[in-house]
XYZ file of C-alpha atoms in Angstrom:
439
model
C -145.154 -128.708 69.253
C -142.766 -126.215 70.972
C -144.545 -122.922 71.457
C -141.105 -121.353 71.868
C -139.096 -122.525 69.722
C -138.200 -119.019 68.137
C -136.340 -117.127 70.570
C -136.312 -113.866 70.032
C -132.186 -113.390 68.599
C -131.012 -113.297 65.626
C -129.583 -116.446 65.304
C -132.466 -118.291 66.482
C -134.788 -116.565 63.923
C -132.463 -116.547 60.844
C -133.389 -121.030 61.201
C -136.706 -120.047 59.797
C -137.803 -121.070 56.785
C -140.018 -120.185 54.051
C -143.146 -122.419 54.633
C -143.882 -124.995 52.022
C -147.376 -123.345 51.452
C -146.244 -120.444 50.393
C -143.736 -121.785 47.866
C -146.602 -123.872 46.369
C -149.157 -120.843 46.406
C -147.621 -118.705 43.420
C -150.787 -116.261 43.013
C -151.821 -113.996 45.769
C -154.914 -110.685 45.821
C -153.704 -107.792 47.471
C -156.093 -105.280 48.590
C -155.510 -101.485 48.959
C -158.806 -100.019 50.563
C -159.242 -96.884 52.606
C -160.033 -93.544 53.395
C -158.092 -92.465 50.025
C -161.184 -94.558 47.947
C -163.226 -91.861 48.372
C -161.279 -89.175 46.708
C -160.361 -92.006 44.314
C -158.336 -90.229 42.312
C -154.533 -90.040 40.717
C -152.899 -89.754 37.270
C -152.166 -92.026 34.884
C -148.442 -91.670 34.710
C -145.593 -94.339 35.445
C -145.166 -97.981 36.769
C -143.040 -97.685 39.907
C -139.277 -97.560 38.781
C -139.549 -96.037 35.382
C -138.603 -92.063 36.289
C -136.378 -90.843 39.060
C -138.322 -89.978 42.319
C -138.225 -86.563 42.616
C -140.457 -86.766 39.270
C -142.582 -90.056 40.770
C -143.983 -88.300 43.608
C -144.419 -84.603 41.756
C -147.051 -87.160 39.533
C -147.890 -90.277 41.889
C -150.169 -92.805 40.370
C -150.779 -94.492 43.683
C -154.761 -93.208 45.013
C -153.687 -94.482 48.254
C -150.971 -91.668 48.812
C -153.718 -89.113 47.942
C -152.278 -87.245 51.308
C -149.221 -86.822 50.134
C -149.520 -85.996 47.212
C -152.369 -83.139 48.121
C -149.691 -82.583 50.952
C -146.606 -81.484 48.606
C -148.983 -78.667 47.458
C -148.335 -79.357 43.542
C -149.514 -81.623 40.429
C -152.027 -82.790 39.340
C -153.606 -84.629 42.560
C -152.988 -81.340 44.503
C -154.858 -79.162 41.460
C -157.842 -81.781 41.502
C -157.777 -81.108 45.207
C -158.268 -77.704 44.962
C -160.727 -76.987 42.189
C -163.049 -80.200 43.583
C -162.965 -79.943 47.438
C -161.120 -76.784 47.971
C -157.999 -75.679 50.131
C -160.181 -76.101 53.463
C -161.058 -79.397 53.015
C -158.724 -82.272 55.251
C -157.911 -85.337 54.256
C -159.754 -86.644 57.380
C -162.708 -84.880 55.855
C -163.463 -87.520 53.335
C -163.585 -89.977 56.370
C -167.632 -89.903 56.815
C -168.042 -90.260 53.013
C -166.570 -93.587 53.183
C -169.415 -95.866 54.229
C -168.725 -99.001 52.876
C -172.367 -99.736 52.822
C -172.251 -102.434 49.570
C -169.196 -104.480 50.717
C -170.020 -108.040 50.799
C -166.777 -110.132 52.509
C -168.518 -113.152 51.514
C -168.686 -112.412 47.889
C -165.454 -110.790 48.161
C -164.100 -114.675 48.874
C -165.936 -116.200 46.337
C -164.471 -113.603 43.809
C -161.439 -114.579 44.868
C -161.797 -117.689 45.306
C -162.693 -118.580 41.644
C -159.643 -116.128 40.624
C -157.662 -118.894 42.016
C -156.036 -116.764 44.865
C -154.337 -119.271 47.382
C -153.596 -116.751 49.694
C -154.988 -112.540 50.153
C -152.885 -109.958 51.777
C -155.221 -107.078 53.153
C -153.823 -103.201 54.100
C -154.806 -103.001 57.467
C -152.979 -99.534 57.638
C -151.664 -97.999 54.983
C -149.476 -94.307 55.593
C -152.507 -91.700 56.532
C -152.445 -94.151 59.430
C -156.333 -95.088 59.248
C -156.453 -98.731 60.571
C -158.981 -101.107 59.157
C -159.227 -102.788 62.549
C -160.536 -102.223 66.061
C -157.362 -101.109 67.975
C -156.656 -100.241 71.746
C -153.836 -97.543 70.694
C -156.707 -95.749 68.426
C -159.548 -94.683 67.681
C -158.505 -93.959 64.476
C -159.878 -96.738 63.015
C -162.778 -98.545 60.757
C -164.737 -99.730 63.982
C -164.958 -96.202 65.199
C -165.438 -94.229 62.088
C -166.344 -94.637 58.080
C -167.736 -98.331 57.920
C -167.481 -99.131 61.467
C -166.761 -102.739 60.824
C -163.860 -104.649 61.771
C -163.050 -104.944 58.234
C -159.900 -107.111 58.979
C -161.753 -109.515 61.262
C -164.615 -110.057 59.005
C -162.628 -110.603 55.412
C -160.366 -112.925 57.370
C -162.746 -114.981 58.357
C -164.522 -115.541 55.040
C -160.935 -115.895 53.590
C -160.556 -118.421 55.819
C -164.040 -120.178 55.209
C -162.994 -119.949 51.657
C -159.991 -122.055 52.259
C -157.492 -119.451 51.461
C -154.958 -117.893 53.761
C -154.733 -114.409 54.974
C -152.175 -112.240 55.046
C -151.783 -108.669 56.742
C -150.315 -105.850 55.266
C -148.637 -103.124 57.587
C -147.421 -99.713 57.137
C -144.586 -99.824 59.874
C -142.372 -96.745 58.784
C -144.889 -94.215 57.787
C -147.802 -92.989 59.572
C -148.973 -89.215 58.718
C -151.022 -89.214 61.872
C -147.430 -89.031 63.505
C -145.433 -87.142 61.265
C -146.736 -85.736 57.968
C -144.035 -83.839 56.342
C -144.451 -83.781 52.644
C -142.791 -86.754 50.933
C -140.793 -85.137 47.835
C -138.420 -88.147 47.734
C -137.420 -91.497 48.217
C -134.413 -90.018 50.925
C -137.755 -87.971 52.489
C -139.362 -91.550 53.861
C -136.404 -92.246 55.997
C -135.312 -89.028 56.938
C -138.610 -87.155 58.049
C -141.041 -90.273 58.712
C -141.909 -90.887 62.223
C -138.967 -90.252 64.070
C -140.019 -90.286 67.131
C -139.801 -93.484 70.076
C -143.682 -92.721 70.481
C -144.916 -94.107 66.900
C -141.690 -96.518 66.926
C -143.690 -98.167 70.541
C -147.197 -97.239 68.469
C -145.869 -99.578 65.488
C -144.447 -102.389 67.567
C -147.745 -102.696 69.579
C -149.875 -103.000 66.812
C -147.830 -105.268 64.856
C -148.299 -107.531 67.657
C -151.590 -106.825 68.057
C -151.995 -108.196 64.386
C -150.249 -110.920 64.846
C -152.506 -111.882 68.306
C -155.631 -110.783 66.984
C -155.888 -112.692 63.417
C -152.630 -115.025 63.193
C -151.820 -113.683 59.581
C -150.426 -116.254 57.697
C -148.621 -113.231 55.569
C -146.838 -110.310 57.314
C -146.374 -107.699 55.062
C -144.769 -105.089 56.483
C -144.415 -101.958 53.715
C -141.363 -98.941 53.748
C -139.470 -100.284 56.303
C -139.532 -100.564 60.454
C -138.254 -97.554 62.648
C -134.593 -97.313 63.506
C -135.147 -95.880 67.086
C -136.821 -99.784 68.154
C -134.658 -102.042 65.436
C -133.137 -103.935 68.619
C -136.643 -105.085 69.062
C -137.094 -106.349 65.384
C -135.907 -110.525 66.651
C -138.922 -109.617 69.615
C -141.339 -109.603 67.028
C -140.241 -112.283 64.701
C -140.314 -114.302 67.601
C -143.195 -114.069 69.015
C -145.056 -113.920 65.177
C -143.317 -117.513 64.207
C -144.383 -118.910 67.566
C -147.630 -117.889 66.910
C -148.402 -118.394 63.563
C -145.494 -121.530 63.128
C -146.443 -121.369 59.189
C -145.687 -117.354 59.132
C -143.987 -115.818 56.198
C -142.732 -112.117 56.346
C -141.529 -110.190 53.321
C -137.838 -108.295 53.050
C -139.221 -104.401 54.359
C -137.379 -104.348 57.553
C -134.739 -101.938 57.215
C -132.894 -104.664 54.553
C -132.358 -106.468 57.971
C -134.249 -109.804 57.323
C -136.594 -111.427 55.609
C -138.405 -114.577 54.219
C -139.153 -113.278 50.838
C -137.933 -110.435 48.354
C -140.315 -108.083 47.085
C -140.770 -106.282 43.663
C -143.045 -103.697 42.917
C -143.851 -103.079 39.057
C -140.044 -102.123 37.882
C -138.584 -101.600 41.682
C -136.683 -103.718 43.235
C -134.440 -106.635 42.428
C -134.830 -110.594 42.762
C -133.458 -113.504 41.870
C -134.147 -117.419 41.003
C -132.384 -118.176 43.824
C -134.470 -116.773 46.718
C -138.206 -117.114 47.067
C -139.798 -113.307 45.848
C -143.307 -112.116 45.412
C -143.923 -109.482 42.566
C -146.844 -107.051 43.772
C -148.545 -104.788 41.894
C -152.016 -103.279 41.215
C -153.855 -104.149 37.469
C -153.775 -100.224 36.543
C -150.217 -97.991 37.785
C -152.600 -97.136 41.486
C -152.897 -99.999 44.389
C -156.064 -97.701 45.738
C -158.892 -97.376 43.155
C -158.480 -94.824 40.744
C -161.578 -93.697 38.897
C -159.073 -92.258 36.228
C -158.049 -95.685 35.309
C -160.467 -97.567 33.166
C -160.515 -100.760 31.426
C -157.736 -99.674 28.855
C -155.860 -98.490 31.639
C -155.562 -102.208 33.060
C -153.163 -104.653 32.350
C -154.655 -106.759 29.476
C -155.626 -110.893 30.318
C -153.037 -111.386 28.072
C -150.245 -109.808 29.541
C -151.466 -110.651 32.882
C -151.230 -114.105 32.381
C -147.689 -113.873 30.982
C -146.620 -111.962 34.373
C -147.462 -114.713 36.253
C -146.315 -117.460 34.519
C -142.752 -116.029 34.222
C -142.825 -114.613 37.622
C -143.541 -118.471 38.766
C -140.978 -120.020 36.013
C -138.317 -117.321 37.911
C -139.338 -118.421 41.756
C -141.655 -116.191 42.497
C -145.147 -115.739 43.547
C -147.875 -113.145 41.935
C -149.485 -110.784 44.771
C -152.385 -109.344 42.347
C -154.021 -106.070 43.660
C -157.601 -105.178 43.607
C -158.725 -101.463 44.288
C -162.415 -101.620 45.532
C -164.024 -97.992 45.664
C -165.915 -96.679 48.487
C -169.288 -98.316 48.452
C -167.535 -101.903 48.758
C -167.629 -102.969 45.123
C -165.017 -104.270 43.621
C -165.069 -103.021 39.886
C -166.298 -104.876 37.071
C -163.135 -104.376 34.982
C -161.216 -106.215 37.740
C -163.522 -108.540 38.390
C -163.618 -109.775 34.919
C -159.756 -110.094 34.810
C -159.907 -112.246 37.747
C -162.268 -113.943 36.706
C -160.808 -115.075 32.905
C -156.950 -115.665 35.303
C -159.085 -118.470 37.353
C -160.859 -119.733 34.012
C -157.002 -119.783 32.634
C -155.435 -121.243 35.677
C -158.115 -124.371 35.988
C -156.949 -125.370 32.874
C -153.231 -125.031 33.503
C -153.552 -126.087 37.224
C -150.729 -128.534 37.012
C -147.871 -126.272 35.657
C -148.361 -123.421 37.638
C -149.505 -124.686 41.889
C -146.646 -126.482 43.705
C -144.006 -126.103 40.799
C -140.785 -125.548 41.752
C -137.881 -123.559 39.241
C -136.366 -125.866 36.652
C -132.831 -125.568 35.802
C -133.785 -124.206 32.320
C -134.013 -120.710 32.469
C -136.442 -118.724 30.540
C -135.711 -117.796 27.422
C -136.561 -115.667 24.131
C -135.800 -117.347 20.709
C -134.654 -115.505 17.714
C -138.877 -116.026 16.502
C -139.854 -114.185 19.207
C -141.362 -117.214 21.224
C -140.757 -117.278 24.838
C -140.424 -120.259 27.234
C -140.573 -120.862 30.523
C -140.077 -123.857 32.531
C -141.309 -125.181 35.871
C -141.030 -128.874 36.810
C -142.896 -130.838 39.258
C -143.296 -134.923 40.297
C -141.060 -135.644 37.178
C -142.570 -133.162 34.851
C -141.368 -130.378 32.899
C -143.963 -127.964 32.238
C -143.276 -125.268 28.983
C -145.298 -122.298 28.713
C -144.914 -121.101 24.983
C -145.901 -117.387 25.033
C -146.257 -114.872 21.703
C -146.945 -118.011 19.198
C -149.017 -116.812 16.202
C -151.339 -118.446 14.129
C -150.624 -121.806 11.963
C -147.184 -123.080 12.336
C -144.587 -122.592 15.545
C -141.272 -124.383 15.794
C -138.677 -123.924 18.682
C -135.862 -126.047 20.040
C -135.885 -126.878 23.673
C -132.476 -128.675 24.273
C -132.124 -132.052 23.567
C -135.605 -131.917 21.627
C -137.003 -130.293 18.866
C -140.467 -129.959 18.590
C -142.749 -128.306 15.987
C -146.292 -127.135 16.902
C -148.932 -126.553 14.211
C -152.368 -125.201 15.081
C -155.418 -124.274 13.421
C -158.836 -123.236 14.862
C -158.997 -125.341 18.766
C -156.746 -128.461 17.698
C -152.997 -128.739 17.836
C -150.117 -131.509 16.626
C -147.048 -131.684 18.397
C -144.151 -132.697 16.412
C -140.859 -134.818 18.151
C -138.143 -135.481 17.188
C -136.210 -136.484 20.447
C -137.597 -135.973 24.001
C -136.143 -134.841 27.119
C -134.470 -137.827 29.147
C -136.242 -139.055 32.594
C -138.704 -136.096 32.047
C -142.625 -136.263 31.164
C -143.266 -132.870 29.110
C -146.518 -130.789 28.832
C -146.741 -127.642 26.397
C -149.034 -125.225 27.981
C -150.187 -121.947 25.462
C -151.477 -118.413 26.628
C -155.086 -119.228 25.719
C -157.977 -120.900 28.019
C -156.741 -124.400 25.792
C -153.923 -126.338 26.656
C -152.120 -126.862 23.584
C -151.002 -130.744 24.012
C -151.767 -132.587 27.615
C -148.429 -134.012 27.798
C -146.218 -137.400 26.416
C -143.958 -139.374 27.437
C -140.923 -140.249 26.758
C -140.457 -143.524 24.638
C-alpha cells in the first residue's frame, strides 16, 4: 500500500472517497463529556433550528456551552449561575469537582456495544478548550487535571476491543481558553472566535496530534477551521488519509470540503444524494443535563423512526449520550439504547449495509409511512404509524394488505415487485412478515 498516496492539494484529496464502512455503519454514539458535566445544567427550550439565534443562545439547551452561556451574563443558565455558585466562581472552578471516579470504559463498550453502535465519536475538546487527552501544547487537559486519565486513549481502546470504530470529535474554530468573547450569535462564532495565528498553529497541531496518537477512524471536526491557516487545510487531509487510509471527515471546514454532510436536530440541510450523518443528543443538550429527565428524552418510538428514515434517506444516525460527572451513563439513556439494540437485532437485515432505493419515502393519505432501503436483491419496507387490526397501503406495482392481531400478522398480495425479494419490517421488537418471494 502507498503511504502517500494523498498529497496534500486539493486535487489529490478531492479522489477520496467515503469508505465502504461507513456507508454500511448507519448508527453511531456520540459522546459529549467534560468539565460542563459538573454544573450539568441548561433549560429545556428548543431543538437546534427551531428559533432565530439571537433567541437560541439568550436560552441554550446545550450543558456543554455552560461557559457561554454563564459568559453572556443573562438567562436562565447565567441566573442558576449566580444564585448556586455565585458571581466569583470560574468556570475552571468546577474543574476539581469533576473526578470521574465511577467511569468504567469497559462497560461503556459493552453498553454500546449491545446498542448496536458500529462506530463512537468521542469530544476530545469541546469550546472551553479542556482536552480529554494528554497533550504536549497543554496542560489543560484530563491527564493533568479532573480525572487524570487519558480518557481518549482508554475508551478507544475498549471501542476497539469491542469491535467498533472510533471516531474523534474536535472543536477546531472555538476555543475560550484563546478567545472568550461572549457568543450572542451565530455571526459572533466567526467573527470574534480565535482570531489569532497562535490558536490557528494550536488547532492544526493537535488535530494532528489526534490523528498520530489514536488513528480515528471518524474526524469530526465541529464550527468550522480558522481562516488565518485554511491554506493548510489539504496538509491535514493528507497526512489524516495516509494515516488512517479508511478515514472519514465530516463537512465543518469552512464549507471547503468534506466526506459527509452533517445535520444537527433541525440545522442544516442534506440530501439522498450525498452520504450525511444526523447528530443529535436524546434530550435538546449533547452534555448531561440534570434538567432533562426521562420525559424530556426522545421516546423508543420516535427514536427508532429517526433512524430508520434517516437510513432510508442516505444517512447515518450519530446518537449522543451525556454521562454526568461520576462516569455513569444515566439509566434513562441506557435503557433507550438498550431497547434500539433489542429493535435493531431483529431488523438487522434492513437497516446494516443497505444502500437508498429509488423509492423515496413517503406518507399515504392513512397516515402510514414507508421507507425503503434495498440490499443483495431485497427491498426492505419499514411501515411506521400502523394501528391496531387492519392496515392497507399500495407500494407501486403491488398492493398489499396487512392485518394483525395480538403477535401474529397476514400479509395480503396481490402483485409483487418484479426481480425484487420484499420484507415488511414494523416499529415494534417483531418483524411483521420475514419476507416472500416473488412467484
Amino acid at each position: 500500500m502507498d503511504n502517500n498516496k494523498f498529497k496534500p492539494t486539493w486535487e489529490s484529496i478531492k479522489t477520496h472517497t467515503v469508505p465502504k464502512w461507513y456507508d454500511d455503519a448507519k448508527f453511531g454514539i456520540f459522546i459529549h463529556w467534560g468539565i460542563y458535566a459538573v454544573p450539568a445544567y441548561a433549560p429545556h427550550t428548543y431543538e437546534l433550528g427551531e428559533v432565530d439565534s439571537k433567541e437560541w443562545f439568550a436560552n441554550n439547551p446545550y450543558a456543554e456551552w455552560y461557559y457561554n452561556s454563564i459568559n453572556i451574563g443573562k438567562g436562565s443558565t447565567y441566573e442558576h449561575h449566580i444564585q448556586k455558585y455565585g458571581k466569583d466562581f470560574k468556570y475552571e472552578d468546577f474543574i476539581p469537582m469533576w473526578k470521574a471516579e465511577n467511569w468504567n470504559p469497559e462497560e461503556w463498550a459493552e453498553i454500546f456495544k449491545e446498542a448496536g453502535a458500529e462506530y463512537v465519536v468521542l469530544t476530545t475538546k469541546h469550546h472551553d478548550g479542556f482536552c480529554l487527552f494528554p497533550s504536549k501544547y497543554t496542560h489543560f487537559n484530563s491527564l493533568e487535571m479532573g480525572p487524570k486519565r487519558d480518557i481518549t486513549g482508554e475508551l478507544t481502546k475498549t471501542v476497539r476491543d469491542e469491535g467498533m470504530r472510533m471516531g474523534l470529535y474536535y472543536s477546531g474554530l472555538i476555543d475560550w481558553q484563546f478567545a472568550n468573547d461572549p457568543i450572542f450569535e451565530d455571526d459572533d462564532m466567526y467573527a470574534t472566535a480565535c482570531p489569532t495565528f497562535a490558536y490557528a498553529d494550536y488547532s492544526y497541531n493537535q488535530m494532528n496530534e489526534l490523528v498520530d496518537h489514536y488513528a480515528p477512524s471518524v474526524f469530526w471536526n465541529d464550527i468550522g477551521w480558522p481562516k488565518q491557516s485554511e491554506y493548510m487545510m489539504p496538509y491535514f487531509f493528507a497526512h489524516y488519509y495516509n494515516h488512517v487510509p479508511e478515514g472519514v471527515v465530516n463537512d465543518r471546514f469552512n464549507k471547503i470540503y468534506h466526506d459527509f454532510l452533517t445535520k444537527e436536530y433541525k440545522a442544516g440541510s442534506v440530501n439522498r444524494k450525498e452520504k450525511w450523518e444526523m447528530c443529535r443528543g436524546m434530550g435538546f443538550s449533547f452534555g448531561y443535563n440534570a434538567n432533562e429527565g426521562d420525559d424530556q428524552l426522545i421516546s423508543v418510538k420516535d427514536l427508532i423512526s429517526l433512524l430508520v428514515e434517516t437510513v432510508a434517506n442516505n444517512g447515518n444516525l450519530l446518537l449522543n449520550i451525556g454521562p454526568r460527572a461520576d462516569g455513569t451513563i444515566p439509566e434513562e439513556q441506557v435503557r433507550r439504547l438498550k431497547i434500539l439494540g433489542s429493535w435493531l437485532k431483529v431488523n438487522h437485515d434492513g437497516i446494516y449495509g443497505t444502500r437508498c432505493s429509488k423509492r423515496v419515502s413517503e406518507l399515504l393519505d392513512n397516515g402510514i409511512e414507508l421507507h425503503y432501503k434495498e440490499k443483495d436483491g431485497i427491498l426492505n419496507v419499514f411501515a411506521d404509524h400502523l394501528q391496531e387490526g387492519k392496515n392497507e397501503f399500495v407500494i407501486k406495482d403491488y398492493h398489499g394488505e396487512l392485518r394483525s392481531f395480538d403477535a401474529s400478522v397476514e400479509m395480503i398480495l396481490e402483485d409483487t415487485i418484479e426481480g425484487l425479494k420484499v420484507i415488511i419490517h414494523n416499529y415494534s421488537s417483531e418483524k411483521y412478515v420475514l419476507g416472500f418471494t416473488q412467484k
